Coordinates of C-alpha atoms in Angstrom, one line a residue:
Chain X
M236 CA -37.1 40.2 15.6
S237 CA -35.5 37.8 18.0
Y238 CA -33.2 36.1 16.1
I239 CA -32.0 34.0 18.6
I240 CA -34.3 32.4 20.9
A241 CA -33.5 29.6 23.6
E242 CA -36.5 28.2 25.2
H243 CA -36.4 26.6 28.3
L244 CA -32.6 25.4 28.2
C245 CA -31.9 22.6 30.3
K246 CA -28.6 20.9 30.5
S247 CA -27.5 17.7 32.9
F248 CA -24.3 15.6 33.0
G249 CA -24.5 12.3 34.8
S250 CA -27.9 10.9 36.2
G251 CA -30.4 10.4 38.9
A252 CA -28.9 11.5 42.3
T253 CA -25.7 12.9 41.4
A254 CA -26.7 14.4 37.9
V255 CA -25.2 17.4 37.8
H256 CA -27.4 20.7 36.4
A257 CA -25.3 22.8 34.5
V258 CA -28.0 25.4 33.3
S259 CA -31.4 24.9 34.1
D260 CA -34.8 26.2 32.6
L261 CA -32.9 28.9 30.8
S262 CA -34.9 31.0 28.4
F263 CA -34.7 34.4 26.5
R264 CA -34.0 35.3 22.9
I265 CA -31.7 37.9 21.7
A266 CA -32.3 40.1 18.8
P267 CA -29.7 40.3 15.8
G268 CA -27.0 43.1 16.6
E269 CA -27.1 42.4 19.7
F270 CA -24.3 42.6 21.7
V271 CA -24.5 40.3 25.4
A272 CA -22.7 39.4 27.7
I273 CA -22.7 36.2 29.8
M274 CA -21.6 36.3 33.3
G275 CA -21.7 34.1 36.3
E276 CA -19.6 32.7 38.6
S277 CA -16.9 30.0 38.1
G278 CA -19.5 27.0 37.6
A279 CA -22.3 29.0 36.6
G280 CA -22.9 27.4 33.8
K281 CA -21.6 30.0 31.3
S282 CA -19.2 28.1 29.3
T283 CA -22.1 25.0 28.7
L284 CA -24.4 27.6 27.8
L285 CA -22.1 29.3 25.5
G286 CA -21.8 24.8 23.6
V287 CA -25.3 25.0 24.1
L288 CA -25.3 28.7 22.3
G289 CA -22.4 27.4 19.8
A290 CA -24.7 24.3 18.5
M291 CA -21.7 22.2 20.0
N292 CA -23.8 20.9 23.4
A293 CA -26.5 19.9 22.4
P294 CA -29.2 20.6 25.2
S295 CA -31.2 17.9 27.7
S296 CA -34.3 19.6 26.8
G297 CA -35.3 22.6 25.9
R298 CA -34.9 24.0 21.8
L299 CA -32.4 26.4 20.6
Q300 CA -33.6 29.0 17.4
V301 CA -31.2 30.2 15.5
D302 CA -32.4 32.4 12.1
G303 CA -35.4 30.3 12.7
I304 CA -33.5 27.2 12.4
D305 CA -34.8 24.0 15.2
V306 CA -30.8 23.7 15.8
Y307 CA -30.7 20.3 17.1
A308 CA -33.3 19.8 15.2
L309 CA -30.7 19.4 12.4
G310 CA -28.4 16.5 12.1
Q311 CA -24.4 16.1 12.4
D312 CA -23.9 17.2 8.7
R313 CA -25.9 20.6 8.8
L314 CA -24.6 21.0 12.4
A315 CA -21.4 21.4 11.1
D316 CA -22.2 23.4 8.3
F317 CA -24.0 25.5 10.6
R318 CA -21.5 26.2 13.6
R319 CA -19.1 27.1 10.2
E320 CA -22.0 29.1 8.5
Y321 CA -23.5 30.9 11.1
L322 CA -21.3 31.3 14.0
G323 CA -17.7 32.0 14.8
F324 CA -15.9 31.0 17.8
V325 CA -12.9 32.7 20.1
F326 CA -11.5 30.7 22.4
Q327 CA -9.8 31.8 26.0
S328 CA -7.0 30.0 24.9
F329 CA -7.0 30.6 21.5
H330 CA -6.3 27.6 20.4
L331 CA -4.6 28.4 17.3
V332 CA -3.5 24.3 15.3
P333 CA 0.3 25.2 16.1
Y334 CA 1.6 24.0 13.0
L335 CA -0.2 25.9 10.2
T336 CA 1.1 29.2 9.5
V337 CA -1.4 32.9 11.2
I338 CA -2.7 32.8 7.3
E339 CA -3.9 29.3 6.9
N340 CA -5.5 29.1 11.2
V341 CA -7.4 32.0 10.0
M342 CA -8.9 30.5 6.5
L343 CA -9.5 27.3 8.7
P344 CA -13.2 27.5 8.5
L345 CA -13.5 27.2 5.1
A346 CA -10.6 24.5 4.1
V347 CA -14.6 23.5 3.5
S348 CA -15.0 25.7 0.9
P349 CA -15.9 25.4 -2.3
K350 CA -14.3 28.6 -3.1
S351 CA -10.8 28.8 -4.4
G352 CA -7.5 29.2 -2.2
T353 CA -6.6 32.5 -4.4
E354 CA -10.7 33.3 -3.2
K355 CA -9.7 32.1 0.7
R356 CA -6.3 33.5 0.6
R357 CA -7.8 36.9 -0.5
L358 CA -10.7 36.8 2.6
A359 CA -8.1 35.4 5.5
A360 CA -5.9 38.6 4.5
E361 CA -9.1 40.7 4.9
A362 CA -9.7 39.5 7.6
L363 CA -6.1 39.1 9.2
A364 CA -5.3 43.0 8.4
Q365 CA -9.1 44.0 10.3
V366 CA -7.3 42.5 13.3
G367 CA -4.1 44.4 12.3
L368 CA -2.1 41.6 11.3
A369 CA -1.5 41.8 7.3
G370 CA 2.3 41.8 8.4
K371 CA 2.2 37.9 9.8
A372 CA 0.5 36.3 8.2
K373 CA 3.5 33.7 7.0
R374 CA 3.9 32.9 10.9
L375 CA 3.5 30.4 13.0
P376 CA 1.5 30.6 16.2
G377 CA 4.6 29.9 18.3
E378 CA 6.2 33.0 16.4
I379 CA 4.0 35.7 17.5
S380 CA 2.6 37.0 21.1
G381 CA -0.8 36.0 22.9
G382 CA -2.6 39.6 21.9
E383 CA -1.6 38.4 18.7
K384 CA -2.4 35.6 18.9
E385 CA -6.3 36.3 20.3
R386 CA -6.6 38.9 18.0
V387 CA -6.2 35.5 14.8
A388 CA -8.9 33.7 17.1
V389 CA -10.9 36.7 16.5
A390 CA -9.8 37.4 12.2
R391 CA -10.6 32.7 12.0
A392 CA -13.8 33.6 13.8
I393 CA -14.7 36.1 11.1
V394 CA -13.2 35.4 8.0
N395 CA -16.1 33.3 6.6
E396 CA -18.4 36.6 7.7
P397 CA -21.0 34.8 10.6
P398 CA -23.7 36.4 11.6
V399 CA -22.6 35.5 15.1
L400 CA -19.8 35.4 17.4
L401 CA -19.0 33.4 20.7
A402 CA -16.0 34.4 22.8
D403 CA -15.5 32.1 25.6
E404 CA -13.6 34.8 28.0
P405 CA -12.0 36.3 25.1
T406 CA -9.2 38.1 27.3
G407 CA -8.8 36.0 29.8
N408 CA -5.5 35.2 29.2
L409 CA -4.4 38.8 28.2
D410 CA -3.1 41.6 29.9
S411 CA -5.3 44.9 30.5
G412 CA -4.2 46.4 27.0
N413 CA -4.5 43.4 24.8
S414 CA -8.1 43.2 26.5
R415 CA -8.8 46.5 25.7
E416 CA -7.9 45.9 22.3
I417 CA -9.7 43.0 22.0
M418 CA -12.5 44.7 23.1
R419 CA -12.9 47.5 21.1
M420 CA -12.6 44.8 18.4
F421 CA -15.9 43.2 19.5
Q422 CA -17.2 45.9 19.7
R423 CA -16.7 47.4 16.1
L424 CA -18.3 43.8 14.5
N425 CA -21.2 44.6 16.2
D426 CA -21.2 48.2 15.1
S427 CA -20.6 46.4 11.7
G428 CA -23.6 44.6 12.7
M429 CA -22.3 41.5 14.0
T430 CA -24.1 40.0 16.8
V431 CA -22.1 39.0 19.6
I432 CA -22.5 36.7 22.6
M433 CA -19.3 36.7 25.3
V434 CA -19.2 34.8 28.0
T435 CA -16.5 37.0 31.0
H436 CA -15.8 37.0 34.6
S437 CA -14.5 40.8 33.9
A438 CA -17.0 43.6 34.9
E439 CA -15.0 45.8 32.2
C440 CA -15.4 43.8 29.7
A441 CA -19.2 43.2 29.6
G442 CA -19.0 46.9 30.0
Y443 CA -18.4 46.9 26.4
A444 CA -21.8 44.9 25.9
E445 CA -25.3 46.1 25.8
R446 CA -26.8 43.1 27.6
I447 CA -26.2 41.2 30.6
L448 CA -27.5 37.8 31.5
Q449 CA -25.6 36.6 35.2
L450 CA -26.2 33.4 35.2
S451 CA -26.1 32.1 39.2
D452 CA -25.9 27.8 39.7
G453 CA -27.2 27.0 35.9
R454 CA -30.5 29.3 36.9
L455 CA -30.3 33.3 34.9
T456 CA -30.6 34.9 38.4
A457 CA -31.0 38.8 35.8
D458 CA -30.8 39.7 32.5
R459 CA -30.4 43.5 32.3
R460 CA -29.8 46.2 29.8
T461 CA -27.1 48.1 30.6
A462 CA -29.2 51.9 29.0
E463 CA -26.0 52.8 27.2
A464 CA -23.0 49.8 27.3
P465 CA -20.8 52.4 29.1
L466 CA -17.1 51.8 27.7
R467 CA -19.0 52.0 24.1
G468 CA -16.9 54.0 22.4
A469 CA -14.3 54.7 24.9
A470 CA -10.4 55.0 23.5
Chain J
M363 CA -5.6 26.4 2.2
T364 CA -6.7 22.2 2.3
L365 CA -7.6 19.2 3.7
K366 CA -4.9 17.7 2.1
L367 CA -2.6 20.8 3.6
I368 CA -3.7 20.2 6.7
S369 CA -2.4 16.1 6.5
L370 CA 0.9 17.7 4.9
R371 CA 1.6 20.2 7.6
N372 CA 0.6 17.9 10.2
L373 CA 3.0 14.6 8.8
M374 CA 6.3 16.8 9.0
R375 CA 4.9 18.0 11.9
R376 CA 4.7 14.0 13.8
K377 CA 7.3 12.7 11.6
T378 CA 9.2 10.7 14.5
K379 CA 5.1 8.8 14.5
A380 CA 4.8 8.9 10.8
A381 CA 8.8 7.3 10.6
F382 CA 7.1 4.7 13.0
I383 CA 4.1 4.0 10.6
L384 CA 5.9 4.0 7.1
A385 CA 8.2 1.4 8.9
G386 CA 5.5 -0.9 9.6
L387 CA 4.6 -0.2 6.8
V388 CA 7.6 -1.2 4.3
M389 CA 8.9 -3.3 7.0
A390 CA 5.5 -6.0 5.9
V391 CA 5.3 -4.8 2.2
A392 CA 9.4 -5.3 1.7
T393 CA 8.6 -8.6 3.2
V394 CA 5.9 -9.9 0.9
V395 CA 7.8 -8.4 -1.8
G396 CA 11.3 -9.9 -0.9
I397 CA 9.4 -13.1 -0.9
I398 CA 6.6 -12.9 -4.3
T399 CA 10.7 -11.7 -5.7
Y400 CA 12.5 -14.6 -4.8
V401 CA 10.1 -17.1 -5.2
Q402 CA 10.1 -15.9 -9.0
A403 CA 13.2 -15.6 -9.6
T404 CA 13.5 -19.4 -8.0
R405 CA 11.1 -20.2 -10.3
H406 CA 13.0 -18.6 -13.1
D407 CA 16.0 -19.9 -12.2
I408 CA 14.4 -24.0 -12.2
A409 CA 13.2 -23.4 -15.8
H410 CA 16.2 -21.8 -16.9
K411 CA 17.9 -25.1 -15.6
L412 CA 16.1 -26.9 -16.6
E413 CA 17.0 -25.9 -19.9
Q414 CA 20.0 -26.3 -19.2
Y415 CA 19.1 -29.4 -18.3
G416 CA 18.8 -31.3 -21.6
A417 CA 16.4 -33.8 -22.4
N418 CA 13.5 -33.9 -20.7
I419 CA 11.3 -36.0 -23.4
L420 CA 12.0 -38.8 -24.6
I421 CA 10.2 -40.9 -27.3
V422 CA 10.6 -44.2 -27.8
P423 CA 8.9 -46.9 -30.1
K424 CA 5.5 -48.3 -28.1
T425 CA 7.1 -52.1 -27.6
E426 CA 5.8 -54.8 -25.4
N427 CA 9.1 -56.2 -24.2
L428 CA 10.0 -55.9 -20.8
T429 CA 13.4 -54.1 -20.1
L430 CA 15.8 -56.7 -19.1
S431 CA 18.6 -54.0 -17.4
Y432 CA 19.1 -52.8 -14.7
G433 CA 21.7 -50.4 -12.9
G434 CA 23.3 -50.5 -15.8
L435 CA 23.4 -54.4 -16.0
S436 CA 21.9 -56.0 -19.0
M437 CA 20.4 -59.4 -18.3
G438 CA 19.4 -60.6 -22.3
G439 CA 19.7 -59.1 -24.9
V440 CA 18.8 -55.6 -26.6
S441 CA 15.7 -55.8 -28.4
F442 CA 16.5 -51.9 -30.3
D443 CA 15.7 -53.2 -33.8
L444 CA 12.7 -54.6 -33.1
E445 CA 9.9 -51.1 -33.7
E446 CA 11.1 -48.3 -35.0
I447 CA 9.7 -44.9 -35.5
K448 CA 9.6 -43.1 -38.6
E449 CA 12.0 -40.1 -39.3
S450 CA 9.3 -38.5 -41.4
E451 CA 6.7 -38.3 -38.4
L452 CA 8.9 -35.8 -36.3
T453 CA 7.0 -32.8 -38.4
R454 CA 4.1 -33.8 -36.7
L455 CA 5.7 -32.5 -33.6
A456 CA 5.8 -28.6 -35.0
A457 CA 2.2 -28.9 -35.0
I458 CA 1.3 -29.8 -31.3
P459 CA 0.2 -26.5 -29.0
N460 CA 2.8 -25.9 -27.3
H461 CA 5.3 -25.8 -29.8
K462 CA 6.8 -23.3 -30.0
N463 CA 8.2 -24.9 -26.8
I464 CA 10.2 -27.1 -27.7
A465 CA 13.6 -26.4 -27.9
A466 CA 15.4 -29.1 -29.9
V467 CA 13.9 -32.5 -31.2
G468 CA 17.0 -35.5 -31.3
P469 CA 16.3 -38.5 -33.2
M470 CA 18.2 -41.0 -32.3
V471 CA 19.5 -44.4 -34.3
L472 CA 21.1 -46.7 -31.8
G473 CA 22.5 -50.5 -33.5
V474 CA 25.2 -52.8 -32.2
A475 CA 28.0 -53.2 -34.5
S476 CA 31.7 -55.0 -35.1
V477 CA 34.4 -52.1 -33.8
E478 CA 37.9 -53.2 -34.3
G479 CA 35.8 -57.5 -33.6
R480 CA 34.4 -55.8 -30.1
R481 CA 30.1 -56.0 -30.7
M482 CA 29.5 -52.7 -29.1
L483 CA 26.7 -50.1 -28.8
L484 CA 26.7 -47.2 -31.6
A485 CA 24.1 -44.4 -32.1
G486 CA 23.2 -41.7 -35.0
V487 CA 22.8 -38.4 -33.3
D488 CA 21.7 -35.1 -34.9
F489 CA 24.9 -33.5 -32.8
K490 CA 22.8 -29.7 -34.2
A491 CA 20.7 -30.7 -31.3
A492 CA 22.9 -32.3 -29.1
A493 CA 24.3 -29.4 -28.6
I494 CA 21.0 -28.6 -26.1
L495 CA 19.6 -32.0 -25.8
K496 CA 23.5 -32.9 -23.8
P497 CA 25.2 -29.7 -22.9
W498 CA 27.2 -32.1 -20.8
W499 CA 29.4 -33.0 -23.4
H500 CA 32.8 -31.9 -23.9
V501 CA 34.4 -32.9 -26.4
A502 CA 38.1 -33.3 -27.2
G503 CA 38.7 -32.7 -30.4
R504 CA 35.6 -32.3 -32.8
L505 CA 32.3 -33.2 -33.3
P506 CA 31.9 -35.7 -36.4
Q507 CA 31.6 -35.4 -39.8
D508 CA 30.1 -38.5 -42.4
D509 CA 32.5 -40.9 -42.4
E510 CA 34.0 -40.3 -38.3
V511 CA 32.9 -41.3 -34.8
L512 CA 32.7 -39.5 -31.5
L513 CA 33.8 -41.9 -28.6
G514 CA 32.6 -41.9 -25.2
A515 CA 35.9 -41.8 -22.6
E516 CA 35.3 -45.2 -21.7
A517 CA 34.6 -46.3 -25.0
A518 CA 37.9 -45.1 -26.3
R519 CA 39.8 -46.6 -23.4
V520 CA 38.7 -50.0 -23.9
L521 CA 39.2 -48.6 -27.8
N522 CA 42.4 -47.6 -26.9
L523 CA 42.1 -44.9 -29.6
D524 CA 42.3 -41.5 -29.5
T525 CA 41.6 -38.2 -31.5
G526 CA 43.0 -38.7 -36.0
Q527 CA 43.2 -42.6 -35.5
R528 CA 41.5 -45.3 -37.7
L529 CA 38.6 -47.3 -36.8
S530 CA 36.5 -50.6 -38.6
V531 CA 33.0 -50.0 -37.4
N532 CA 31.1 -53.4 -39.8
G533 CA 34.4 -53.5 -41.6
R534 CA 34.5 -49.4 -42.9
S535 CA 37.5 -47.0 -41.9
L536 CA 36.7 -44.7 -39.8
V537 CA 37.9 -41.7 -38.8
V538 CA 38.1 -41.0 -35.0
S539 CA 37.5 -36.8 -34.7
G540 CA 37.1 -36.5 -31.1
R541 CA 36.2 -38.1 -27.9
L542 CA 34.0 -37.2 -24.9
A543 CA 35.0 -35.9 -21.6
L544 CA 33.2 -38.3 -19.0
T545 CA 30.3 -38.0 -18.7
G546 CA 29.2 -40.8 -16.0
S547 CA 25.8 -41.5 -17.9
Q548 CA 25.8 -44.8 -20.5
D549 CA 27.2 -41.9 -23.6
D550 CA 30.6 -43.6 -21.9
Q551 CA 30.4 -46.3 -23.9
L552 CA 28.9 -45.3 -27.0
A553 CA 30.4 -44.5 -30.1
F554 CA 28.9 -41.3 -31.8
L555 CA 28.6 -41.0 -35.6
T556 CA 25.9 -38.5 -37.6
L557 CA 22.1 -39.3 -38.1
A558 CA 22.5 -39.9 -42.0
A559 CA 25.9 -42.4 -41.4
A560 CA 24.2 -44.2 -39.1
Q561 CA 20.9 -44.7 -41.1
Q562 CA 23.4 -46.4 -43.8
L563 CA 25.1 -48.3 -41.3
F564 CA 22.3 -49.9 -39.9
A565 CA 20.3 -50.0 -43.4
K566 CA 17.8 -47.9 -40.8
A567 CA 17.2 -45.1 -43.6
G568 CA 14.0 -42.7 -42.5
R569 CA 14.0 -44.4 -39.3
I570 CA 14.5 -43.9 -35.5
S571 CA 15.4 -45.7 -32.5
M572 CA 14.3 -43.3 -29.4
V573 CA 14.1 -39.4 -29.9
E574 CA 15.2 -37.0 -27.3
V575 CA 13.3 -33.9 -26.7
A576 CA 14.1 -30.4 -24.6
A577 CA 11.1 -28.8 -24.1
L578 CA 10.7 -25.5 -22.1
C579 CA 8.1 -25.8 -19.5
K580 CA 8.6 -22.9 -17.8
D581 CA 4.6 -21.8 -18.5
C582 CA 3.6 -24.9 -19.4
P583 CA 2.9 -28.4 -17.6
I584 CA 5.3 -31.1 -18.8
E585 CA 2.1 -33.5 -18.9
D586 CA 0.6 -31.2 -21.2
M587 CA 3.8 -31.6 -23.8
V588 CA 3.9 -35.8 -23.3
R589 CA 0.2 -35.3 -24.5
Q590 CA 0.3 -33.7 -26.6
I591 CA 3.3 -35.4 -28.7
S592 CA 1.7 -38.6 -27.5
A593 CA -1.3 -37.8 -29.3
A594 CA 0.5 -36.4 -32.6
L595 CA 2.6 -40.0 -32.4
P596 CA 0.3 -42.5 -31.5
G597 CA 2.9 -44.9 -32.4
A598 CA 5.4 -43.8 -29.5
K599 CA 5.9 -43.7 -26.1
V600 CA 6.3 -41.0 -24.4
M601 CA 7.8 -40.1 -21.4
A602 CA 8.5 -37.1 -18.9
I603 CA 12.0 -37.4 -17.4
Q604 CA 10.5 -35.0 -14.6
Q605 CA 11.4 -36.4 -11.0
V606 CA 14.5 -33.8 -10.0
V607 CA 12.3 -30.8 -11.5
K608 CA 9.6 -32.2 -10.3
S609 CA 10.8 -31.9 -6.4
R610 CA 12.6 -29.5 -6.7
M611 CA 8.9 -27.4 -7.6
E612 CA 7.3 -29.1 -5.0
A613 CA 9.7 -28.3 -1.9
L614 CA 9.7 -24.2 -3.9
A615 CA 5.8 -24.7 -3.6
Q616 CA 6.7 -25.9 0.1
F617 CA 8.0 -22.7 1.6
Q618 CA 6.0 -20.3 -0.8
R619 CA 2.9 -21.4 0.9
F620 CA 5.2 -21.0 4.6
S621 CA 6.6 -17.8 3.3
Y622 CA 3.0 -16.2 2.7
G623 CA 2.3 -17.5 5.7
I624 CA 5.0 -16.2 7.3
S625 CA 3.9 -12.2 5.2
G626 CA -0.1 -12.7 6.3
V627 CA 1.5 -12.8 10.2
I628 CA 4.0 -9.1 9.4
L629 CA 1.2 -7.8 7.1
F630 CA -0.9 -8.2 10.7
I631 CA 2.0 -6.9 12.6
G632 CA 2.5 -4.2 10.5
G633 CA -1.5 -3.5 10.3
L634 CA -1.7 -3.2 14.0
V635 CA 1.5 -0.5 14.0
V636 CA -0.4 1.8 11.9
L637 CA -3.9 0.9 14.0
V638 CA -2.4 1.5 17.2
T639 CA -0.4 4.7 16.5
M640 CA -2.5 6.1 14.2
M641 CA -4.5 5.6 17.6
G642 CA -1.8 7.1 19.7
S643 CA -2.2 10.3 16.8
V644 CA -5.6 10.9 17.1
R645 CA -6.1 11.0 20.9
E646 CA -2.9 13.4 20.2
R647 CA -4.9 15.7 18.6
T648 CA -7.9 15.7 19.8
Q649 CA -7.2 19.1 20.4
E650 CA -7.3 20.6 17.0
I651 CA -10.1 17.8 15.9
G652 CA -12.4 19.9 18.8
I653 CA -11.3 23.2 16.7
F654 CA -11.7 21.5 13.2
R655 CA -16.2 20.8 14.9
A656 CA -15.8 24.2 16.5
V657 CA -14.9 25.8 12.5
G658 CA -17.7 23.5 11.5
F659 CA -15.4 20.7 9.5
R660 CA -18.2 18.1 9.5
R661 CA -17.4 14.3 10.5
T662 CA -16.1 12.8 7.0
H663 CA -13.6 16.5 6.8
I664 CA -12.3 14.1 10.0
L665 CA -11.9 11.3 8.4
Q666 CA -10.2 12.4 5.0
I667 CA -8.1 14.4 7.0
V668 CA -7.0 10.8 8.6
F669 CA -7.2 8.8 5.6
L670 CA -4.8 11.5 3.3
E671 CA -2.5 10.7 6.6
A672 CA -1.9 6.8 5.7
G673 CA -2.7 7.3 2.1
I674 CA 0.4 9.6 1.8
I675 CA 2.7 6.9 4.3
S676 CA 1.2 3.8 2.9
A677 CA 1.5 5.3 -0.7
L678 CA 5.5 6.1 0.6
A679 CA 5.8 2.8 1.9
G680 CA 4.4 0.7 -0.7
I681 CA 7.1 2.7 -3.0
L682 CA 9.7 1.7 -0.5
G683 CA 8.9 -1.5 0.2
Y684 CA 9.2 -2.7 -3.5
G685 CA 12.6 -1.8 -2.7
V686 CA 13.5 -2.7 0.0
G687 CA 12.7 -6.2 -1.0
W688 CA 13.7 -6.5 -4.4
A689 CA 17.5 -5.4 -2.4
S690 CA 16.6 -8.0 -0.5
A691 CA 15.1 -11.0 -2.5
A692 CA 18.6 -9.8 -4.8
A693 CA 21.3 -10.3 -2.1
A694 CA 19.5 -13.2 -0.7
L695 CA 19.9 -15.0 -4.1
A696 CA 23.3 -13.7 -4.3
F697 CA 23.8 -14.7 -1.2
L698 CA 22.4 -18.1 -1.2
G699 CA 24.1 -18.5 -4.8
D700 CA 22.7 -21.5 -6.7
A701 CA 24.3 -20.5 -9.6
H702 CA 22.2 -17.9 -9.6
S703 CA 22.8 -15.4 -12.3
G704 CA 21.9 -12.9 -9.2
H705 CA 20.0 -10.1 -12.2
V706 CA 16.7 -9.6 -10.3
P707 CA 14.1 -7.6 -13.0
F708 CA 12.1 -5.1 -12.2
A709 CA 8.8 -6.2 -11.9
P710 CA 6.2 -2.8 -12.9
G711 CA 3.2 -5.7 -11.9
L712 CA 4.1 -6.1 -8.0
A713 CA 5.4 -2.8 -7.8
A714 CA 1.8 -1.8 -8.2
G715 CA 1.1 -4.3 -5.9
A716 CA 3.4 -3.0 -3.3
V717 CA 1.7 -0.1 -3.3
A718 CA -1.6 -1.4 -3.0
L719 CA -1.2 -3.5 -0.9
A720 CA 0.6 -0.8 1.5
M721 CA -2.1 1.8 0.4
A722 CA -5.4 -1.1 1.5
L723 CA -3.3 -2.2 4.8
G724 CA -2.8 1.8 6.0
L725 CA -6.2 2.4 5.5
I726 CA -8.0 -0.5 6.9
A727 CA -5.5 -0.2 9.6
S728 CA -6.8 3.2 10.0
V729 CA -10.6 3.1 9.6
Y730 CA -10.5 2.5 13.8
P731 CA -8.6 5.6 14.5
A732 CA -10.0 7.9 11.9
Q733 CA -13.8 6.6 12.9
M734 CA -12.8 7.6 16.5
G735 CA -11.3 11.3 15.9
A736 CA -14.5 12.0 13.2
R737 CA -16.9 10.3 16.1
M738 CA -15.4 13.0 18.9
D739 CA -18.3 15.1 19.9
P740 CA -16.3 18.7 20.0
N741 CA -18.0 20.2 22.9
E742 CA -15.9 17.2 24.7
A743 CA -12.8 17.6 22.8
L744 CA -13.0 21.8 23.6
R745 CA -13.5 21.0 27.0
S746 CA -10.3 19.0 27.1
L747 CA -8.6 22.2 25.5

């Protein structure tokens, strides 16, 4: 059974002769618990596709279904709820809110939840512990390193325990040591059953995925399953 | 973690912008509060002066005769004894709807008598009421008893009499108990006796020539009082002495209208300051709003964050605006002098109104920026990251 079904997804910017087709007729299915890497050159449409999959960028045509839900048939409020309940985002530039502490940044997706303050704090502390930052909860983002910021971003993405984690170049701003650490973290999350979809330039990072979607000029040029993800389980 | 915390933290982080919005709102609210406080205090002051002014309603007998005097010059005989009012009728004044606004009722008996061989006007008055009705009186000596007389300044000069000396009134010997300092009014020409002594002297027991009334009309139109007294005393003619007060009130009303116009302009400018600053703040936070939307905040949550920020600043501006406006009004009243006591009381209603006004202004001016933030496309916001 497929968890994510993309059917003939197209996304164009502009119109007429000047229209740019960022994504053209993409169809694929992703099963629950898969670890998928989306690869391609700059301008291939990777981030646009991630935006479409992330319920933030409505396709010009085509349909996206997640867990049986026709995502873009939802109204604005339900779409926001869908993002909160189903998706976790990790951005390349961390995108932490600078005036909130580390734990408050992690609690951000819980801000509009009816959970009690104590419960929110407990969940955020657990997420922080999962990424190894329990001791830096009260720091501001400006007071921690780049690798730590990325881990805070991961903690924020998983605090709601969403079934799908979307990551856009999660290691783009990190050194190799921190990159490996983040990828191992994704691997652990995937092992626990979370579907991971990651946009990356890095073949090394893609090596952690079970499946690679190769894009070129907005088209799917390859959809290959790595028989055994070469770097999975690598220390 | 709540939306309120996000708003508070953002305000703390963007102190300069918050201070700018606060200043704009404080200026607008303080102007309105200052003007209202000033106008209210001045109104109160005028009302207070009205009380000091003494008699402001005159009750005289109805007569068909026309007055034969102008500017103090008499062109014919004075007909004081043609018509009179019964003293007992004055009790009806206590029954008029606005009787609580009556501060003093001063019945007066007027008559011409031979004093030391000269014909002059004598007035019998209630000296207790006169203390309220004629606050400008300064007596050298003391107020008269039954066999005594108080001389107006001009009368004392003409008769060449001073306190303690005796004089003959219609053949009756009376002692001068005191003399009035110059008032510049007709009182200077008169000799004053107690009401009972004058009624006895002119054989007018139970009758009076005229009545002076001091009405406190801060909360009631004096015309209403005149109408009520006229209805109570149908045989009398009731007149309001109100030209001075009326012209002052009209000037104040004009100032009030002008000031409200200025306040409107300042409120508009204050609103623009909030609008422009909030728009700048929302634009500056495109990235943050993108993150909020990406993690699942609804549009209404973004609206709430912006309105919470505007609400917090506005409430603070309302409190500060009231304080600044109140202090400005007190300073203006003290500076402009005008014999005002300088005391401007705390007005809880106005303070609540100031907070409500600031909240309304701040929130209304934030509607567009808040909508702008809420309408922000999360993908566009993310692309700006």
